[in-house]
mmCIF file of C-alpha atoms in Angstrom:
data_model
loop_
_atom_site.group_PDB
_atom_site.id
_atom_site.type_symbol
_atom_site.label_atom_id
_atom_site.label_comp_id
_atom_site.label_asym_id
_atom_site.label_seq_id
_atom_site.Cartn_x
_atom_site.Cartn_y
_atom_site.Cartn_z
ATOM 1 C CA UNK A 1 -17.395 83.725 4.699
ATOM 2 C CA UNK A 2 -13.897 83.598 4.058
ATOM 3 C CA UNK A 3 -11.573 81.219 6.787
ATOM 4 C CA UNK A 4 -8.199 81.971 4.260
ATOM 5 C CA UNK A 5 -7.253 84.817 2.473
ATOM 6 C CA UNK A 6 -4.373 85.517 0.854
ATOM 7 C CA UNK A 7 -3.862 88.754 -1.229
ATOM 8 C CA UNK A 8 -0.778 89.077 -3.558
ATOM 9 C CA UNK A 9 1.563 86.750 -1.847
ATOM 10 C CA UNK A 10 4.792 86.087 -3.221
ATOM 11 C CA UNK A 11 7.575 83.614 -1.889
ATOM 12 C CA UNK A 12 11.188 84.768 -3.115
ATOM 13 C CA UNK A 13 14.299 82.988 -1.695
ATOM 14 C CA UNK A 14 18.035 81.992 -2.822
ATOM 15 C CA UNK A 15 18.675 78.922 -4.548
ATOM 16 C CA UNK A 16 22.104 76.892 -4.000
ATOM 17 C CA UNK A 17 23.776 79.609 -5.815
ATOM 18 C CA UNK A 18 22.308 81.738 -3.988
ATOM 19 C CA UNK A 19 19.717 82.898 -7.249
ATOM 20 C CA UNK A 20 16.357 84.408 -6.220
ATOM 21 C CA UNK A 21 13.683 81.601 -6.849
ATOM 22 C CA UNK A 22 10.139 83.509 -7.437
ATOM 23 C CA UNK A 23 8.556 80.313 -5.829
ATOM 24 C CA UNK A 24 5.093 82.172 -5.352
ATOM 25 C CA UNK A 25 4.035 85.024 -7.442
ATOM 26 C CA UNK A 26 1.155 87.337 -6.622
ATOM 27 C CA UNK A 27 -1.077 84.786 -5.436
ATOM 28 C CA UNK A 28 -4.671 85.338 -4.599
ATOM 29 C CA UNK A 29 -7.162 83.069 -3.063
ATOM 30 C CA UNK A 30 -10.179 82.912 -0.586
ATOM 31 C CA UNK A 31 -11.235 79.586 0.996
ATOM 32 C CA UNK A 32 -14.801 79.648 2.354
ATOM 33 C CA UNK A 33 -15.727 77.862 5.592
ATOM 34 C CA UNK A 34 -16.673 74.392 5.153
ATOM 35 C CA UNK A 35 -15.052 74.388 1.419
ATOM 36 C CA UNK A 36 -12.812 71.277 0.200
ATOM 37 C CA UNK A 37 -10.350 73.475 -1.905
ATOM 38 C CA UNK A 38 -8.198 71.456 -4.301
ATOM 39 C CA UNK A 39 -4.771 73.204 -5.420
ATOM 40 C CA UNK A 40 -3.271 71.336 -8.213
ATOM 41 C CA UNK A 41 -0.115 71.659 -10.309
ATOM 42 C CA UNK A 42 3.102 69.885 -11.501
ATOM 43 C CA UNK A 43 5.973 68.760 -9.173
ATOM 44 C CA UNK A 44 7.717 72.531 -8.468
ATOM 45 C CA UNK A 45 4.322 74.542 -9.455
ATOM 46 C CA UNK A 46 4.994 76.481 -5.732
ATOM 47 C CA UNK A 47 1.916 74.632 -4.373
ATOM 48 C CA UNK A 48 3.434 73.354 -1.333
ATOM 49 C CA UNK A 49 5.239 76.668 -0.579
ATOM 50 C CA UNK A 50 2.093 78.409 -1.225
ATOM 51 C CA UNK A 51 0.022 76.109 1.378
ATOM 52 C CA UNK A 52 2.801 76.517 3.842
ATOM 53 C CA UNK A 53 2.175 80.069 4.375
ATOM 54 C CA UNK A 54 -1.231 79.941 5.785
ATOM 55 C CA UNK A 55 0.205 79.017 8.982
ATOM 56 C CA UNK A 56 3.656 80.371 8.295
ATOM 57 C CA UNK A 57 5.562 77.613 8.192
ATOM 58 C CA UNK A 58 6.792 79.261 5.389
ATOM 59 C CA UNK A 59 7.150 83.018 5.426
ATOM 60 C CA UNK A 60 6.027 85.204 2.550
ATOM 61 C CA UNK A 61 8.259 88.134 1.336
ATOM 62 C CA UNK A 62 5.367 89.963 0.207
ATOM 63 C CA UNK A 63 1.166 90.133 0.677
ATOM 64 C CA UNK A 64 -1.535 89.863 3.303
ATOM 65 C CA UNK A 65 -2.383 86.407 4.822
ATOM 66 C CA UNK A 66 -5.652 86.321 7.472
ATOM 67 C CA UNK A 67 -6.866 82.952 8.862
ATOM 68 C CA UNK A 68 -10.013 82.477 10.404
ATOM 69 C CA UNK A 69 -10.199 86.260 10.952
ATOM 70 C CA UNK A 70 -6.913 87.023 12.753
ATOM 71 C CA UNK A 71 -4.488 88.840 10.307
ATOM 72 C CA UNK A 72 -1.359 86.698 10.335
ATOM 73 C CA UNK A 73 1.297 88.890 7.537
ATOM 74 C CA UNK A 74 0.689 92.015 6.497
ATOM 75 C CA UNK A 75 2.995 93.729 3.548
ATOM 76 C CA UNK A 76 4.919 90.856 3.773
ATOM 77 C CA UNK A 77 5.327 90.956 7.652
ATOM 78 C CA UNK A 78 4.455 89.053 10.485
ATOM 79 C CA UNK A 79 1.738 90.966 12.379
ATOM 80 C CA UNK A 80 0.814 88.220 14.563
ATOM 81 C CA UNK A 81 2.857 87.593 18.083
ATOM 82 C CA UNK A 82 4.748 83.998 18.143
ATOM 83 C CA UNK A 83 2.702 82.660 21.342
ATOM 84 C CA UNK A 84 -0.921 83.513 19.723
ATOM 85 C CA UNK A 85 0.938 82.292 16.424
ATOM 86 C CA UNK A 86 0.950 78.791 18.025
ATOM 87 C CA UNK A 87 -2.135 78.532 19.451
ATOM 88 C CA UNK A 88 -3.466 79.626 15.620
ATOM 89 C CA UNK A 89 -1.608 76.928 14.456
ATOM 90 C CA UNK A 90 -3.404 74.354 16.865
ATOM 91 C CA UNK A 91 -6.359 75.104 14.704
ATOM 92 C CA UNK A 92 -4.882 74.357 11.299
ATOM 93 C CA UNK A 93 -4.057 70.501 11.373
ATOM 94 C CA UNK A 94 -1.309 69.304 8.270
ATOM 95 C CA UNK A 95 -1.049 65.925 7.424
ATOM 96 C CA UNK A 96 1.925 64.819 4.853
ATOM 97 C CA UNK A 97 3.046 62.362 1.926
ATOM 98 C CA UNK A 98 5.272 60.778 4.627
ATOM 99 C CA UNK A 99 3.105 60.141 7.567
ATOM 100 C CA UNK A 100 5.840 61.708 10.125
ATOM 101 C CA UNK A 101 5.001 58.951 12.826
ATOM 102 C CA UNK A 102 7.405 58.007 15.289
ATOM 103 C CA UNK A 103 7.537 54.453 14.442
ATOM 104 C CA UNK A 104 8.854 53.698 18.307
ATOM 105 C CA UNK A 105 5.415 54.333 20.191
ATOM 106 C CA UNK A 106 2.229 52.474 19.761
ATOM 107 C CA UNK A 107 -0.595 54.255 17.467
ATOM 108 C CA UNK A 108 -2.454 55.482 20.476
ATOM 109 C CA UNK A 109 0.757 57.030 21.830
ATOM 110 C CA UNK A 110 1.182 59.147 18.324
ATOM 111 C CA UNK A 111 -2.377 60.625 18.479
ATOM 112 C CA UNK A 112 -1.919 61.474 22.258
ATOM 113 C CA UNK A 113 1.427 62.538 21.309
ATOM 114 C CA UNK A 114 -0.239 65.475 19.662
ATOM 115 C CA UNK A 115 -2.215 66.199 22.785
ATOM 116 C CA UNK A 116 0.610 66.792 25.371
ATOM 117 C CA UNK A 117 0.357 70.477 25.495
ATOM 118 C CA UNK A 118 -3.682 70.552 25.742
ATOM 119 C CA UNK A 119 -4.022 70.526 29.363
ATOM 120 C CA UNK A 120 -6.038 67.548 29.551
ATOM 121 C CA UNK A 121 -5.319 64.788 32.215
ATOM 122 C CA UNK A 122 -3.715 61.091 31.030
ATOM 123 C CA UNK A 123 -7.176 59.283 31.213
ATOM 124 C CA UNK A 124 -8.825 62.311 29.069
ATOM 125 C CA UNK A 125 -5.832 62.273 26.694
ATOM 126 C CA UNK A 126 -6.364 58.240 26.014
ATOM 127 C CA UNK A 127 -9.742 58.263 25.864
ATOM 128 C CA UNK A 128 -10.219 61.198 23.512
ATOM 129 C CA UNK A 129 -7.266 59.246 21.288
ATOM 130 C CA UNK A 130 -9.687 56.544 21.335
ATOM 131 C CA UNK A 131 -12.510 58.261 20.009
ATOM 132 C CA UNK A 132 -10.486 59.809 16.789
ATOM 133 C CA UNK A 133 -8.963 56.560 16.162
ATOM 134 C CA UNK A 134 -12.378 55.538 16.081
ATOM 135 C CA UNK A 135 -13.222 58.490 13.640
ATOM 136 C CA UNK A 136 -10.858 57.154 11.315
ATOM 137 C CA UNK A 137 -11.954 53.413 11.814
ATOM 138 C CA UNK A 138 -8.406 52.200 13.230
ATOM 139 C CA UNK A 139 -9.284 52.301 17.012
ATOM 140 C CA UNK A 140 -8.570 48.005 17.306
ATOM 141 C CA UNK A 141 -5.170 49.033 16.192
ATOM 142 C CA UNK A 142 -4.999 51.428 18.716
ATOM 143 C CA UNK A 143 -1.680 49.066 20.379
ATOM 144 C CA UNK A 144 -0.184 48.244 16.865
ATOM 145 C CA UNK A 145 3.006 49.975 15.598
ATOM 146 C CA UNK A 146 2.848 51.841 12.690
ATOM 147 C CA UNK A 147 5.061 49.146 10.969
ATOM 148 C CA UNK A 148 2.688 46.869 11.572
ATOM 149 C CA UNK A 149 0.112 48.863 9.068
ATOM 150 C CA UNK A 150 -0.252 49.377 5.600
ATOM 151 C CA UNK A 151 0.193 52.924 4.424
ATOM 152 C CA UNK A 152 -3.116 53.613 3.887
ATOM 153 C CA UNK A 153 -3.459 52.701 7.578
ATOM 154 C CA UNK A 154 -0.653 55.056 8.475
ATOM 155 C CA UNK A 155 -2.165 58.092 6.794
ATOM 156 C CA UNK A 156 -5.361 57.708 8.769
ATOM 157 C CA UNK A 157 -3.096 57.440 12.021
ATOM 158 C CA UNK A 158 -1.496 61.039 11.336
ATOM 159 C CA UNK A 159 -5.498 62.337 9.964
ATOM 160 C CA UNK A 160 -6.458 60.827 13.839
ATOM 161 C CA UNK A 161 -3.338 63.379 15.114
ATOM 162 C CA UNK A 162 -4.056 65.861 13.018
ATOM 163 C CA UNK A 163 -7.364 66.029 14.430
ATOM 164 C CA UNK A 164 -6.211 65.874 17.631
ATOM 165 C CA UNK A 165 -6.967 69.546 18.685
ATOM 166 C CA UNK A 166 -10.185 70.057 16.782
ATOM 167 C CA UNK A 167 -8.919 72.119 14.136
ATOM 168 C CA UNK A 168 -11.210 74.739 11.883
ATOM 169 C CA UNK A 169 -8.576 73.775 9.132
ATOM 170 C CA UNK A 170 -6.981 70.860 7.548
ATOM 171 C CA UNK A 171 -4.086 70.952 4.964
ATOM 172 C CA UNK A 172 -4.173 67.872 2.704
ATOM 173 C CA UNK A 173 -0.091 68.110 1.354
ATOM 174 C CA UNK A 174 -0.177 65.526 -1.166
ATOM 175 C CA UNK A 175 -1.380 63.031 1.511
ATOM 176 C CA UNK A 176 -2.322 60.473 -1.112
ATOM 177 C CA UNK A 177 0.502 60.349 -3.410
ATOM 178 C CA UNK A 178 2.598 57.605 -1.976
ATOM 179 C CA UNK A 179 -0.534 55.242 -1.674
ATOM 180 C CA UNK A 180 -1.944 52.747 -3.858
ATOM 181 C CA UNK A 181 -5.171 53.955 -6.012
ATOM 182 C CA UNK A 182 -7.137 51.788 -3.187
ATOM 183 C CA UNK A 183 -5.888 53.459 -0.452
ATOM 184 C CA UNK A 184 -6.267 56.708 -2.535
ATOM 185 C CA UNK A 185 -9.733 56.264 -2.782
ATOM 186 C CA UNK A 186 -10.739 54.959 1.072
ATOM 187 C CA UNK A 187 -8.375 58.429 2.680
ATOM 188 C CA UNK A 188 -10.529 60.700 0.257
ATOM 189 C CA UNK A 189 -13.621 59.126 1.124
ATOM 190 C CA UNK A 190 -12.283 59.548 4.245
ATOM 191 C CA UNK A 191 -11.306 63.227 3.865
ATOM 192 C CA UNK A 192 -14.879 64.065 2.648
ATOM 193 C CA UNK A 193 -16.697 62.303 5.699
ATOM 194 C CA UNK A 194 -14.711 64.163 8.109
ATOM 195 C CA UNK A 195 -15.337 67.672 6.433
ATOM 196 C CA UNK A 196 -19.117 66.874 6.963
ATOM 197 C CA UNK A 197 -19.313 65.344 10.175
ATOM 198 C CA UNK A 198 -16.398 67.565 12.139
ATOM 199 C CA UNK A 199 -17.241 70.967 9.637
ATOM 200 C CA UNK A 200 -14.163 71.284 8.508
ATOM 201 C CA UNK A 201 -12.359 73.040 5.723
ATOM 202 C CA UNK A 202 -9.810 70.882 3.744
ATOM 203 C CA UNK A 203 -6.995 72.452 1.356
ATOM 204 C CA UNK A 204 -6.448 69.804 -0.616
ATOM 205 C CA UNK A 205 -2.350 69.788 -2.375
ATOM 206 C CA UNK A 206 -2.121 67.355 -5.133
ATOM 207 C CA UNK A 207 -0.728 66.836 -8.928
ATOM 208 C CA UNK A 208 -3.443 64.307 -9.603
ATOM 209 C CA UNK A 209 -6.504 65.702 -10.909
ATOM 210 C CA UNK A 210 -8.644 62.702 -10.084
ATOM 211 C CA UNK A 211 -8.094 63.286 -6.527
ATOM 212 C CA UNK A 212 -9.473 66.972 -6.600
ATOM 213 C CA UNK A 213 -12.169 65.649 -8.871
ATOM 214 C CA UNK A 214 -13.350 63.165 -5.832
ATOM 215 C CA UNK A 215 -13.813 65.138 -3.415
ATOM 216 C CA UNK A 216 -13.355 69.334 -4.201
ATOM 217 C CA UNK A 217 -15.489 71.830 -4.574
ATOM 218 C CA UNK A 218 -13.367 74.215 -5.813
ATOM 219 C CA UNK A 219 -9.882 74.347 -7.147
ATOM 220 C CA UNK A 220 -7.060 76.358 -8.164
ATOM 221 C CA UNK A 221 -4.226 75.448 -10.784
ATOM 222 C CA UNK A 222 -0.899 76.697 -10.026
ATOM 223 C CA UNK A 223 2.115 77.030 -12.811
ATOM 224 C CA UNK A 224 5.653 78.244 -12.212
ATOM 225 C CA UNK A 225 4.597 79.772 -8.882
ATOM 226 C CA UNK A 226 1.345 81.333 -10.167
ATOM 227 C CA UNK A 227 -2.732 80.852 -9.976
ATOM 228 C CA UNK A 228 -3.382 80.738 -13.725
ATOM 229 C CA UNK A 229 -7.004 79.529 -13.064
ATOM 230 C CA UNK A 230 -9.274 78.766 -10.148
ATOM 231 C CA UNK A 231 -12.979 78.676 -9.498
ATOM 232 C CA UNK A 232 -15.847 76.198 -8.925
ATOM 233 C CA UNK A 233 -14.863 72.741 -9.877
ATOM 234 C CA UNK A 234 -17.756 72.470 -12.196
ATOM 235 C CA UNK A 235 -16.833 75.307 -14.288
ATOM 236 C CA UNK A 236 -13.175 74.932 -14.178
ATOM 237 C CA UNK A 237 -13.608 71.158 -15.572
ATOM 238 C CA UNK A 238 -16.375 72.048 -18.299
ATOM 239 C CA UNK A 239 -15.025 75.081 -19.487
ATOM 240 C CA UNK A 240 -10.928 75.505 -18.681
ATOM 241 C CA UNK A 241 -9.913 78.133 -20.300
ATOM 242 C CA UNK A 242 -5.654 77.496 -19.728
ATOM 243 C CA UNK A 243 -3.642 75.172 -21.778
ATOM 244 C CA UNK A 244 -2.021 73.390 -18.501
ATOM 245 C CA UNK A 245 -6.096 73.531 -17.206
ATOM 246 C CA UNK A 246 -7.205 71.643 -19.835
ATOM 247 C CA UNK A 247 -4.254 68.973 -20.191
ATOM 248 C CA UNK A 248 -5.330 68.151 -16.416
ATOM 249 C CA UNK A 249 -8.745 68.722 -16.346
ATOM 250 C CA UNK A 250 -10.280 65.609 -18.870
ATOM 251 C CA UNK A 251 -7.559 62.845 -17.793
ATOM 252 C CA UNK A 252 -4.585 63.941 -19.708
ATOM 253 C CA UNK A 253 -2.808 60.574 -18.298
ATOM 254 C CA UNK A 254 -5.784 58.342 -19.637
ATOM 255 C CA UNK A 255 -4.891 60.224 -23.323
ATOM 256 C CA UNK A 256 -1.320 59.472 -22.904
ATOM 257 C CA UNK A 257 -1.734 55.950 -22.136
ATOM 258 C CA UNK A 258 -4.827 55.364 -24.905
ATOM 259 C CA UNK A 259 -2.282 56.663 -27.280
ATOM 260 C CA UNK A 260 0.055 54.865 -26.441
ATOM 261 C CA UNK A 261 -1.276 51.710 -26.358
ATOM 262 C CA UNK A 262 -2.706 52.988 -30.282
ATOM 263 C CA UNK A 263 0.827 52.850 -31.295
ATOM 264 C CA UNK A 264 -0.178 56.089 -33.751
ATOM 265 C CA UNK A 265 3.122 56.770 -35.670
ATOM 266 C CA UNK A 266 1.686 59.961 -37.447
ATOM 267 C CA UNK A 267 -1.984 61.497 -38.412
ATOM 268 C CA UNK A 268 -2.878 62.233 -41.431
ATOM 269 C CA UNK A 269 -3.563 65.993 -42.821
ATOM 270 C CA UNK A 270 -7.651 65.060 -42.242
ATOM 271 C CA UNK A 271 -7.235 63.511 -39.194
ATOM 272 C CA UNK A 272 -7.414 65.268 -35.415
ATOM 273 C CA UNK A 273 -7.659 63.564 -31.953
ATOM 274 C CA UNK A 274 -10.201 65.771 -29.820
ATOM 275 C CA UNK A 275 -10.456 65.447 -25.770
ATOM 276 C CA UNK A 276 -14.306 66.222 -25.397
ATOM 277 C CA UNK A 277 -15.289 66.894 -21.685
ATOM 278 C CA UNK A 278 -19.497 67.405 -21.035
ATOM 279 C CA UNK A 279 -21.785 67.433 -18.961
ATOM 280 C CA UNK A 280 -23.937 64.107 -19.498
ATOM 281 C CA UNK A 281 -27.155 66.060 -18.131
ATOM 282 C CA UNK A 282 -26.568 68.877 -20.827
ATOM 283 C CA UNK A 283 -25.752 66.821 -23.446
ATOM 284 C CA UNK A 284 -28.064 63.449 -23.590
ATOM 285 C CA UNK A 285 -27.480 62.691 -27.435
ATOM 286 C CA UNK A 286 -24.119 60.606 -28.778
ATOM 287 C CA UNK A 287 -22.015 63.439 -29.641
ATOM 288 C CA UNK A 288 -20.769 60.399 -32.192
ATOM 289 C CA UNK A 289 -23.412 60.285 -34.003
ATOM 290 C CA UNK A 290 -24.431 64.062 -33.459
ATOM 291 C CA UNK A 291 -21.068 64.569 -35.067
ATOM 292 C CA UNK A 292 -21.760 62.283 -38.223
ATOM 293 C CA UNK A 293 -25.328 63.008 -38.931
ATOM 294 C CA UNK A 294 -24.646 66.969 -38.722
ATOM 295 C CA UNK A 295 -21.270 67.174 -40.287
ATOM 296 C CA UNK A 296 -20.591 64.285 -41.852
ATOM 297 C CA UNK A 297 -16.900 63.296 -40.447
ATOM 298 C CA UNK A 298 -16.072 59.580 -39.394
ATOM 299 C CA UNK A 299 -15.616 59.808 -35.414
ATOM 300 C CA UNK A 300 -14.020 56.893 -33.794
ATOM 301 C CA UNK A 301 -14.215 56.743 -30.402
ATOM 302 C CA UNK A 302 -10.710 55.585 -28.808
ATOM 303 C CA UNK A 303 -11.635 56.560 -25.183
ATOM 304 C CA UNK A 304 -14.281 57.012 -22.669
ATOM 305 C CA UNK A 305 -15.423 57.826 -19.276
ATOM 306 C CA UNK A 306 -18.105 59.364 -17.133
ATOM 307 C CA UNK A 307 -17.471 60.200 -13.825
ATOM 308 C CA UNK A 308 -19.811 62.198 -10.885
ATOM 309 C CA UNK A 309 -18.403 65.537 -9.791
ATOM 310 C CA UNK A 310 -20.670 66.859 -6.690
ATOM 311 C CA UNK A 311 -22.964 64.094 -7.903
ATOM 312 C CA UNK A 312 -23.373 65.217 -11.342
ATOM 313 C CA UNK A 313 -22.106 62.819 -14.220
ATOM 314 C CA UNK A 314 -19.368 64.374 -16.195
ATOM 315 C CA UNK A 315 -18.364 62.540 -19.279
ATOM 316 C CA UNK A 316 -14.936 62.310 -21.273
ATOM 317 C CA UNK A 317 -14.678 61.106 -24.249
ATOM 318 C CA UNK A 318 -11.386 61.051 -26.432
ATOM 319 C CA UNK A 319 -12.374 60.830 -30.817
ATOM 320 C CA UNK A 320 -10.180 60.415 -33.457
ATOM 321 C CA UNK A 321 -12.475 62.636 -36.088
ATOM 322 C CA UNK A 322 -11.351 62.130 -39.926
ATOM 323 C CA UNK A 323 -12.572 65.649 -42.302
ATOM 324 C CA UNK A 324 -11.018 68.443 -44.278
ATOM 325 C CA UNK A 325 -9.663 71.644 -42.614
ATOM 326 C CA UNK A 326 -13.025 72.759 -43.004
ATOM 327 C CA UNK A 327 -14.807 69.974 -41.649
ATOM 328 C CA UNK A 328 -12.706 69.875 -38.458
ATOM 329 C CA UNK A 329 -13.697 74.027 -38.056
ATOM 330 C CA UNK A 330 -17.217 73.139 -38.631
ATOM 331 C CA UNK A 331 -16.543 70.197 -35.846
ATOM 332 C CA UNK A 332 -15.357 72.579 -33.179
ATOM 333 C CA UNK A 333 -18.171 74.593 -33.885
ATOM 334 C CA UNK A 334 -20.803 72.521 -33.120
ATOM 335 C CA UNK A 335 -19.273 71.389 -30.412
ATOM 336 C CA UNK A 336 -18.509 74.274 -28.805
ATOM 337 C CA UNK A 337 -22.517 74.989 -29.341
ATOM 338 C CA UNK A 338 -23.326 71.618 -27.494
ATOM 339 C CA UNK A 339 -21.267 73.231 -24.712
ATOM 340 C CA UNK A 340 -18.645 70.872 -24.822
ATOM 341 C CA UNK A 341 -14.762 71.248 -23.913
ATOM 342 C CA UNK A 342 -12.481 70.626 -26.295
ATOM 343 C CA UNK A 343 -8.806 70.026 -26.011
ATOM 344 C CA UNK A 344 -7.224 69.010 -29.211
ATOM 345 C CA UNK A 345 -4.046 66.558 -28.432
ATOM 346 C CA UNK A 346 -1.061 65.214 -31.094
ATOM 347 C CA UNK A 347 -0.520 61.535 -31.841
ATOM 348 C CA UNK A 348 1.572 61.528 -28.787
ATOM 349 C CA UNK A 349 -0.773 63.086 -26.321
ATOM 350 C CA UNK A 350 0.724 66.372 -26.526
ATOM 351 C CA UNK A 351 -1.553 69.631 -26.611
ATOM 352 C CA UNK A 352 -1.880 70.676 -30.516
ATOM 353 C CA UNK A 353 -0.250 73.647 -30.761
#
């Protein structure tokens, strides 16, 4: 059952110079009740503009946009009356990069902060502040100021708020992106505990791959304001069929740095670097020596990983393979027949074109 839909959406508006920006272009995508959905892209892909619509924070100029089975837009219109707009909005909880907390009240006073308007009375308001801060394992610093936490601290302050009036819906706007890799790892943990025990559905915005791989269950990958390719994670990881896909899909960053610290100048004309991405369940054999004993190219092995998606172990590896023309066909062959993902990358990191 769908919670979000949005059917052709587009989000056009005027640049400094007053230029139509197509910052979302016929974008369609269904979130399912209870899904983590992961929406990942470069800096200016539209994927904050995009998220923004699904409780209209930021108008779309054309499409259909339901939410938990109230039509919001229709052709591009707001349908939906202002005052039942709000309360709709109660149910769909954002948290932010920034935090947004007002760094003058106590932690406890930010959460309630959000509660104000709920009807409940002072001692109801504290005590239900209590409890999320206690969801979010902060509630002895429920008297601290937020300057007296770290930022991975702060971030679980504004989930507590976000929280705060039991919403179906929580948007994820890269939440993670101004923390440490530490901190990355204990709000996604986090973010996945919460789903489970509150049943909630998380749209997760992020240009870090690693992050959707933690924690999503499906995921969309936007460029220049478009979807170019979504689905399951599973099958989006082992078999990406989009350039931009597959330079974020196996750890382009780890291929960039292993390169790097390679110091390759230039390959030679029998040399290729190869990004191979597997599943470790599928494929039990070393594709090294698979690769050696069945084609006969030298493979050596300049990067690897495996890492659990939904519990299953996914492996990366990145191989410098040395054959002929022909021997690097008959390489991608068998590969591909081993159902493994290929990406082949430059001495630089770049996608071979």
């Amino acid at each position: 059952m769908s919670i979000i839909e949005l059917k052709h959406v587009n989000v056009d508006f005027p640049d400094k110079k007053g230029k139509i920006v197509h910052a979302v272009q016929d974008v369609n995508l269904n979130v399912e009740k209870g899904d983590i959905y992961g929406v990942v892209g470069f800096s200016g892909a539209g994927k904050s503009t995009l998220v923004r619509t699904i409780n209209l924070l930021q108008k779309p100029t054309a499409g259909d946009i339901q939410v938990n089975g109230t039509d919001f837009v229709k052709d591009g219109k707001q349908i939906i009356a202002n005052k039942q707009l709000q309360l709709a909005r109660r149910k769909i909880g954002m948290i932010f990069q920034s935090f947004n907390l007002l760094n003058e009240v106590t932690v406890l006073e930010n959460v309630s902060f959000a509660l104000k308007h709920s009807g409940l009375k002072d001692k109801e308001i504290e005590e239900k502040s209590l409890h999320l801060l206690d969801l979010v394992d902060l509630k002895d610093k429920a008297n601290f100021y937020p300057v007296q936490l770290s930022g991975g601290q702060q971030q679980r302050v504004a989930i507590a708020r976000a929280l705060a009036n039991e919403p179906d819906i929580l948007i994820s706007d890269e939440a993670t992106s101004a923390l440490d890799p530490q901190n990355t790892q204990q709000i996604l943990a986090l973010l996945k505990k919460l789903k489970k025990e509150l049943n909630l559905t998380i749209v997760l915005i992020t240009h870090e791959m690693d992050a959707v791989k933690k924690i999503c269950d499906k995921v969309a990958v936007m460029e220049q304001g478009k979807i170019v390719e979504k689905g399951k994670l599973r099958d989006v990881v082992l078999h990406p069929q989009m350039a931009l896909t597959k330079s974020f899909v196996g750890g382009s960053i780890e291929v960039i740095n292993t390169l790097e610290m390679l110091h390759l100048d230039h390959l030679n004309d029998d040399e290729a670097i190869y990004q191979l991405v597997y599943s470790v369940a599928n494929v039990t054999k070393s594709i090294v020596i698979d690769l050696y004993r069945e084609i006969g190219v030298e493979v050596s092995m300049l990067y690897g990983n495996v890492e659990l998606l939904d519990d299953e172990p996914i492996g990366t590896l990145l191989v410098l393979v040395k054959g002929d023309s022909e021997k690097q066909q008959e390489t991608v062959a068998f590969l591909k027949e081993q159902q493994v993902s290929l990406t082949r990358f430059d001495e630089k990191g770049n996608l071979y074109e």
